[in-house]
Amino acid sequence: MDSNFQPIDQLPTFSGQQAEHERIEINLLLEGVYRIYGYDFRNYSYPSIRRRIWHRILAEKLTTVSGLQEKVLHDRECLERLLSDLVIHVTEMFRDPEVFLTFRQKVVPLLRQYPAIRIWHAGCATGEEVYSMAILLHEEGLYDRTRIYATDINEDVLKKAEKGIYPLRNMKDYTRNYLQSGGKEAFSKYYTASKDSVTLHSFLRDNIVFAQHNLVTDRSFNEFHVILCRNVLIYFNTQLQNQVHTLIYESLGPSGFLILGDKETITFTKHASAYEAVSTADKIYRKVQ
């Protein structure tokens, strides 16, 4: 996931007062980014945020957090580069195929009762999982009555997602995931290949709305039958996780389904009792109150 970042042992190591000074500097940087630009990373996991900030410091050929702060607060392009470091964009088509298989087997039959279906992919990154859901729903005969809202904090990755163009080299892994998820066709049916990339067929984009949305600062914008927020919450601290879980709870309709990442849970949130597990192993839950 962090292959583009400096290994931990190459980052500066501080102890005692130096470590405390560094933490203060990082807090000031994040506070400045929030106050000036509105992006709130103040409650992200500190080890993760520190690693990503130091990656940007080194990439900008700077030596201190304060130096990065000065540049970020006066240079919008530097901010955009920092945002690309801070927002995690690790995804693939039919990632964790067993989740999509369980969704196909246990959730799809219950979605058939709705004349119109609304799904929210929160933190959609470059869109691979969004298109995976579109393919699954197409095969189950539900896509024509579904609207998928795919959101992310980063405008650049949303632009990539809208294009639906992915590296050809990934198709072998994506095809394997697709088949393991219960895919019913030849996966190549869904894209056109060129020299080194593939373009997903346009009908898969017809019912997808890509939009910028900040899980930390923005509010609920609709009521959904399904919300996928996978591998996003693990980068937040407990306070922020609870805040986002409240947003999700308020955005999920009665008997709606929530799908989390494999290392995420609702167990220790204040809304835990509002859900029942459809599949604990696959982190699929249904709202019951």
Short mmCIF file of C-alpha atoms in Angstrom, two decimals, residues 21-259:
data_model
loop_
_atom_site.label_atom_id
_atom_site.label_comp_id
_atom_site.label_asym_id
_atom_site.label_seq_id
_atom_site.Cartn_x
_atom_site.Cartn_y
_atom_site.Cartn_z
CA HIS A 21 8.12 19.40 19.06
CA GLU A 22 7.60 17.41 15.86
CA ARG A 23 4.07 16.45 16.89
CA ILE A 24 3.27 20.11 17.59
CA GLU A 25 4.61 21.08 14.16
CA ILE A 26 2.51 18.41 12.46
CA ASN A 27 -0.57 19.51 14.38
CA LEU A 28 0.05 23.12 13.28
CA LEU A 29 0.44 22.03 9.65
CA LEU A 30 -2.82 20.08 9.74
CA GLU A 31 -4.61 22.94 11.52
CA GLY A 32 -3.42 25.35 8.84
CA VAL A 33 -4.56 23.06 6.02
CA TYR A 34 -7.97 22.82 7.68
CA ARG A 35 -8.42 26.56 8.35
CA ILE A 36 -7.24 27.76 4.95
CA TYR A 37 -8.36 24.99 2.61
CA GLY A 38 -11.05 23.13 4.56
CA TYR A 39 -9.43 19.68 4.42
CA ASP A 40 -9.51 18.09 7.85
CA PHE A 41 -6.81 15.51 8.60
CA ARG A 42 -6.45 16.48 12.26
CA ASN A 43 -7.83 13.21 13.59
CA TYR A 44 -6.14 10.81 11.21
CA SER A 45 -3.93 8.08 12.68
CA TYR A 46 -0.72 9.84 13.75
CA PRO A 47 1.84 7.23 12.61
CA SER A 48 0.24 7.10 9.16
CA ILE A 49 -0.06 10.87 8.80
CA ARG A 50 3.51 11.40 10.02
CA ARG A 51 4.91 8.95 7.46
CA ARG A 52 3.03 10.62 4.63
CA ILE A 53 4.03 14.13 5.68
CA TRP A 54 7.69 13.14 5.79
CA HIS A 55 7.37 11.58 2.35
CA ARG A 56 6.19 14.95 1.06
CA ILE A 57 8.93 16.85 2.96
CA LEU A 58 11.59 14.72 1.28
CA ALA A 59 9.91 14.91 -2.12
CA GLU A 60 9.86 18.72 -1.89
CA LYS A 61 13.56 18.67 -0.90
CA LEU A 62 12.77 20.26 2.45
CA THR A 63 14.14 19.34 5.86
CA THR A 64 11.43 20.22 8.40
CA VAL A 65 7.70 20.04 8.98
CA SER A 66 7.67 23.81 9.42
CA GLY A 67 9.27 24.21 6.01
CA LEU A 68 6.51 22.14 4.45
CA GLN A 69 3.89 24.13 6.34
CA GLU A 70 5.16 27.41 4.92
CA LYS A 71 5.15 26.05 1.39
CA VAL A 72 1.75 24.34 1.62
CA LEU A 73 0.01 27.40 3.05
CA HIS A 74 1.27 29.63 0.23
CA ASP A 75 1.37 27.25 -2.73
CA ARG A 76 -1.84 25.55 -3.84
CA GLU A 77 0.05 23.12 -6.09
CA CYS A 78 2.11 21.94 -3.14
CA LEU A 79 -1.11 21.43 -1.21
CA GLU A 80 -2.45 19.23 -4.02
CA ARG A 81 0.70 17.12 -3.88
CA LEU A 82 0.33 16.77 -0.12
CA LEU A 83 -3.32 15.77 -0.51
CA SER A 84 -2.31 13.01 -2.90
CA ASP A 85 -0.01 11.70 -0.18
CA LEU A 86 -2.49 11.98 2.68
CA VAL A 87 -5.47 10.37 0.98
CA ILE A 88 -5.02 6.63 0.54
CA HIS A 89 -5.97 5.28 -2.89
CA VAL A 90 -5.38 1.55 -2.74
CA THR A 91 -8.04 -0.36 -4.63
CA GLU A 92 -8.69 -2.96 -7.30
CA MET A 93 -11.65 -4.42 -9.13
CA PHE A 94 -13.61 -6.93 -7.04
CA ARG A 95 -11.16 -6.44 -4.20
CA ASP A 96 -11.78 -9.14 -1.57
CA PRO A 97 -13.93 -11.15 -4.00
CA GLU A 98 -15.61 -13.09 -1.20
CA VAL A 99 -17.27 -9.82 -0.11
CA PHE A 100 -18.81 -9.37 -3.55
CA LEU A 101 -19.84 -13.04 -3.63
CA THR A 102 -21.64 -12.69 -0.28
CA PHE A 103 -23.23 -9.45 -1.47
CA ARG A 104 -24.46 -11.24 -4.59
CA GLN A 105 -25.85 -14.15 -2.60
CA LYS A 106 -27.29 -12.45 0.49
CA VAL A 107 -27.91 -8.78 -0.26
CA VAL A 108 -28.99 -8.74 -3.90
CA PRO A 109 -32.11 -10.89 -3.24
CA LEU A 110 -33.25 -8.32 -0.68
CA LEU A 111 -32.54 -5.37 -2.98
CA ARG A 112 -34.88 -6.79 -5.62
CA GLN A 113 -37.89 -5.52 -3.64
CA TYR A 114 -36.97 -1.87 -4.30
CA PRO A 115 -38.16 -0.10 -7.47
CA ALA A 116 -35.12 2.19 -7.27
CA ILE A 117 -31.84 1.47 -5.51
CA ARG A 118 -29.37 4.03 -4.16
CA ILE A 119 -25.81 3.01 -3.31
CA TRP A 120 -23.04 5.17 -1.88
CA HIS A 121 -19.35 4.31 -2.31
CA ALA A 122 -17.67 6.57 0.25
CA GLY A 123 -13.98 7.07 -0.46
CA CYS A 124 -14.20 5.57 -3.94
CA ALA A 125 -10.60 6.43 -4.96
CA THR A 126 -10.03 5.70 -8.66
CA GLY A 127 -13.30 3.84 -9.02
CA GLU A 128 -12.38 0.18 -9.44
CA GLU A 129 -14.78 -1.05 -6.76
CA VAL A 130 -17.53 1.23 -8.03
CA TYR A 131 -17.38 -0.32 -11.48
CA SER A 132 -17.19 -3.76 -9.87
CA MET A 133 -20.53 -3.08 -8.21
CA ALA A 134 -21.97 -1.81 -11.50
CA ILE A 135 -20.94 -5.05 -13.23
CA LEU A 136 -22.40 -7.19 -10.44
CA LEU A 137 -25.72 -5.33 -10.49
CA HIS A 138 -25.82 -5.50 -14.29
CA GLU A 139 -25.46 -9.28 -14.15
CA GLU A 140 -28.21 -9.48 -11.54
CA GLY A 141 -30.59 -7.36 -13.61
CA LEU A 142 -30.64 -4.48 -11.12
CA TYR A 143 -28.32 -1.91 -12.64
CA ASP A 144 -30.95 -0.13 -14.72
CA ARG A 145 -32.82 0.86 -11.55
CA THR A 146 -29.72 1.70 -9.50
CA ARG A 147 -27.99 5.01 -8.93
CA ILE A 148 -24.47 4.73 -7.54
CA TYR A 149 -22.98 7.79 -5.83
CA ALA A 150 -19.19 7.54 -5.83
CA THR A 151 -17.45 10.14 -3.68
CA ASP A 152 -13.93 11.01 -2.65
CA ILE A 153 -12.15 13.99 -1.12
CA ASN A 154 -9.64 14.17 -3.98
CA GLU A 155 -10.77 15.72 -7.27
CA ASP A 156 -7.86 14.25 -9.23
CA VAL A 157 -8.73 10.65 -8.43
CA LEU A 158 -12.39 11.34 -9.23
CA LYS A 159 -11.37 12.51 -12.69
CA LYS A 160 -9.49 9.25 -13.18
CA ALA A 161 -12.47 7.27 -11.93
CA GLU A 162 -14.84 8.99 -14.35
CA LYS A 163 -12.67 7.96 -17.30
CA GLY A 164 -12.81 4.27 -16.39
CA ILE A 165 -9.36 3.61 -17.87
CA TYR A 166 -7.06 1.14 -16.09
CA PRO A 167 -3.69 -0.54 -16.76
CA LEU A 168 -3.87 -3.62 -18.95
CA ARG A 169 -1.35 -5.33 -16.66
CA ASN A 170 -3.98 -5.44 -13.88
CA MET A 171 -6.55 -7.39 -15.87
CA LYS A 172 -5.22 -10.83 -14.96
CA ASP A 173 -5.71 -10.16 -11.25
CA TYR A 174 -9.03 -8.40 -11.85
CA THR A 175 -10.30 -11.32 -13.92
CA ARG A 176 -9.41 -13.75 -11.16
CA ASN A 177 -11.18 -11.57 -8.58
CA TYR A 178 -14.22 -11.28 -10.84
CA LEU A 179 -14.56 -15.04 -11.26
CA GLN A 180 -14.10 -15.64 -7.53
CA SER A 181 -16.82 -13.07 -6.81
CA GLY A 182 -19.36 -15.11 -8.76
CA GLY A 183 -18.96 -13.41 -12.13
CA LYS A 184 -21.21 -14.85 -14.82
CA GLU A 185 -19.54 -13.72 -18.04
CA ALA A 186 -16.11 -13.40 -19.58
CA PHE A 187 -14.62 -10.40 -17.78
CA SER A 188 -13.19 -9.11 -21.06
CA LYS A 189 -16.78 -8.45 -22.13
CA TYR A 190 -16.74 -5.32 -20.00
CA TYR A 191 -13.77 -3.49 -21.49
CA THR A 192 -11.91 -2.63 -24.67
CA ALA A 193 -8.17 -3.19 -24.57
CA SER A 194 -5.52 -1.03 -26.20
CA LYS A 195 -1.74 -1.26 -26.10
CA ASP A 196 -1.24 -0.86 -22.36
CA SER A 197 -4.64 0.06 -20.93
CA VAL A 198 -8.29 -0.92 -20.95
CA THR A 199 -11.36 1.29 -21.14
CA LEU A 200 -14.49 0.06 -19.41
CA HIS A 201 -17.59 0.12 -21.56
CA SER A 202 -19.57 3.33 -21.29
CA PHE A 203 -22.83 1.72 -20.14
CA LEU A 204 -21.15 0.99 -16.81
CA ARG A 205 -20.83 4.74 -16.20
CA ASP A 206 -24.43 5.55 -17.09
CA ASN A 207 -25.81 5.22 -13.56
CA ILE A 208 -22.80 6.45 -11.58
CA VAL A 209 -22.53 9.96 -10.14
CA PHE A 210 -18.96 10.93 -9.23
CA ALA A 211 -18.73 13.82 -6.77
CA GLN A 212 -16.35 15.36 -4.27
CA HIS A 213 -17.35 14.71 -0.66
CA ASN A 214 -15.37 14.98 2.55
CA LEU A 215 -16.41 12.36 5.09
CA VAL A 216 -14.89 14.47 7.85
CA THR A 217 -16.52 17.84 7.19
CA ASP A 218 -19.49 17.26 4.86
CA ARG A 219 -22.97 16.14 5.81
CA SER A 220 -25.32 13.43 4.60
CA PHE A 221 -26.67 14.17 1.13
CA ASN A 222 -29.20 11.36 0.57
CA GLU A 223 -30.70 8.21 2.02
CA PHE A 224 -29.18 4.98 0.75
CA HIS A 225 -30.01 1.29 0.58
CA VAL A 226 -26.32 0.34 0.60
CA ILE A 227 -23.23 2.20 1.82
CA LEU A 228 -19.73 0.92 1.16
CA CYS A 229 -16.98 2.56 3.22
CA ARG A 230 -14.15 0.08 2.90
CA ASN A 231 -10.60 0.58 4.14
CA VAL A 232 -11.14 4.26 4.92
CA LEU A 233 -11.91 4.27 8.64
CA ILE A 234 -8.70 2.43 9.56
CA TYR A 235 -6.79 5.66 8.92
CA PHE A 236 -8.92 7.65 11.40
CA ASN A 237 -8.57 7.86 15.14
CA THR A 238 -11.40 6.70 17.41
CA GLN A 239 -13.05 10.13 17.64
CA LEU A 240 -13.16 10.54 13.88
CA GLN A 241 -14.33 6.96 13.32
CA ASN A 242 -17.31 7.61 15.58
CA GLN A 243 -18.05 10.86 13.77
CA VAL A 244 -18.06 9.14 10.38
CA HIS A 245 -20.10 6.23 11.70
CA THR A 246 -22.74 8.74 12.77
CA LEU A 247 -22.78 10.20 9.26
CA ILE A 248 -23.14 6.71 7.80
CA TYR A 249 -25.93 5.81 10.23
CA GLU A 250 -27.84 8.98 9.34
CA SER A 251 -27.36 8.30 5.62
CA LEU A 252 -28.48 4.68 5.67
CA GLY A 253 -32.17 4.02 5.16
CA PRO A 254 -34.24 1.55 7.22
CA SER A 255 -32.95 -2.01 6.75
CA GLY A 256 -30.05 -0.63 4.70
CA PHE A 257 -26.73 -2.42 4.32
CA LEU A 258 -23.30 -1.22 5.45
CA ILE A 259 -20.11 -2.78 4.08
#
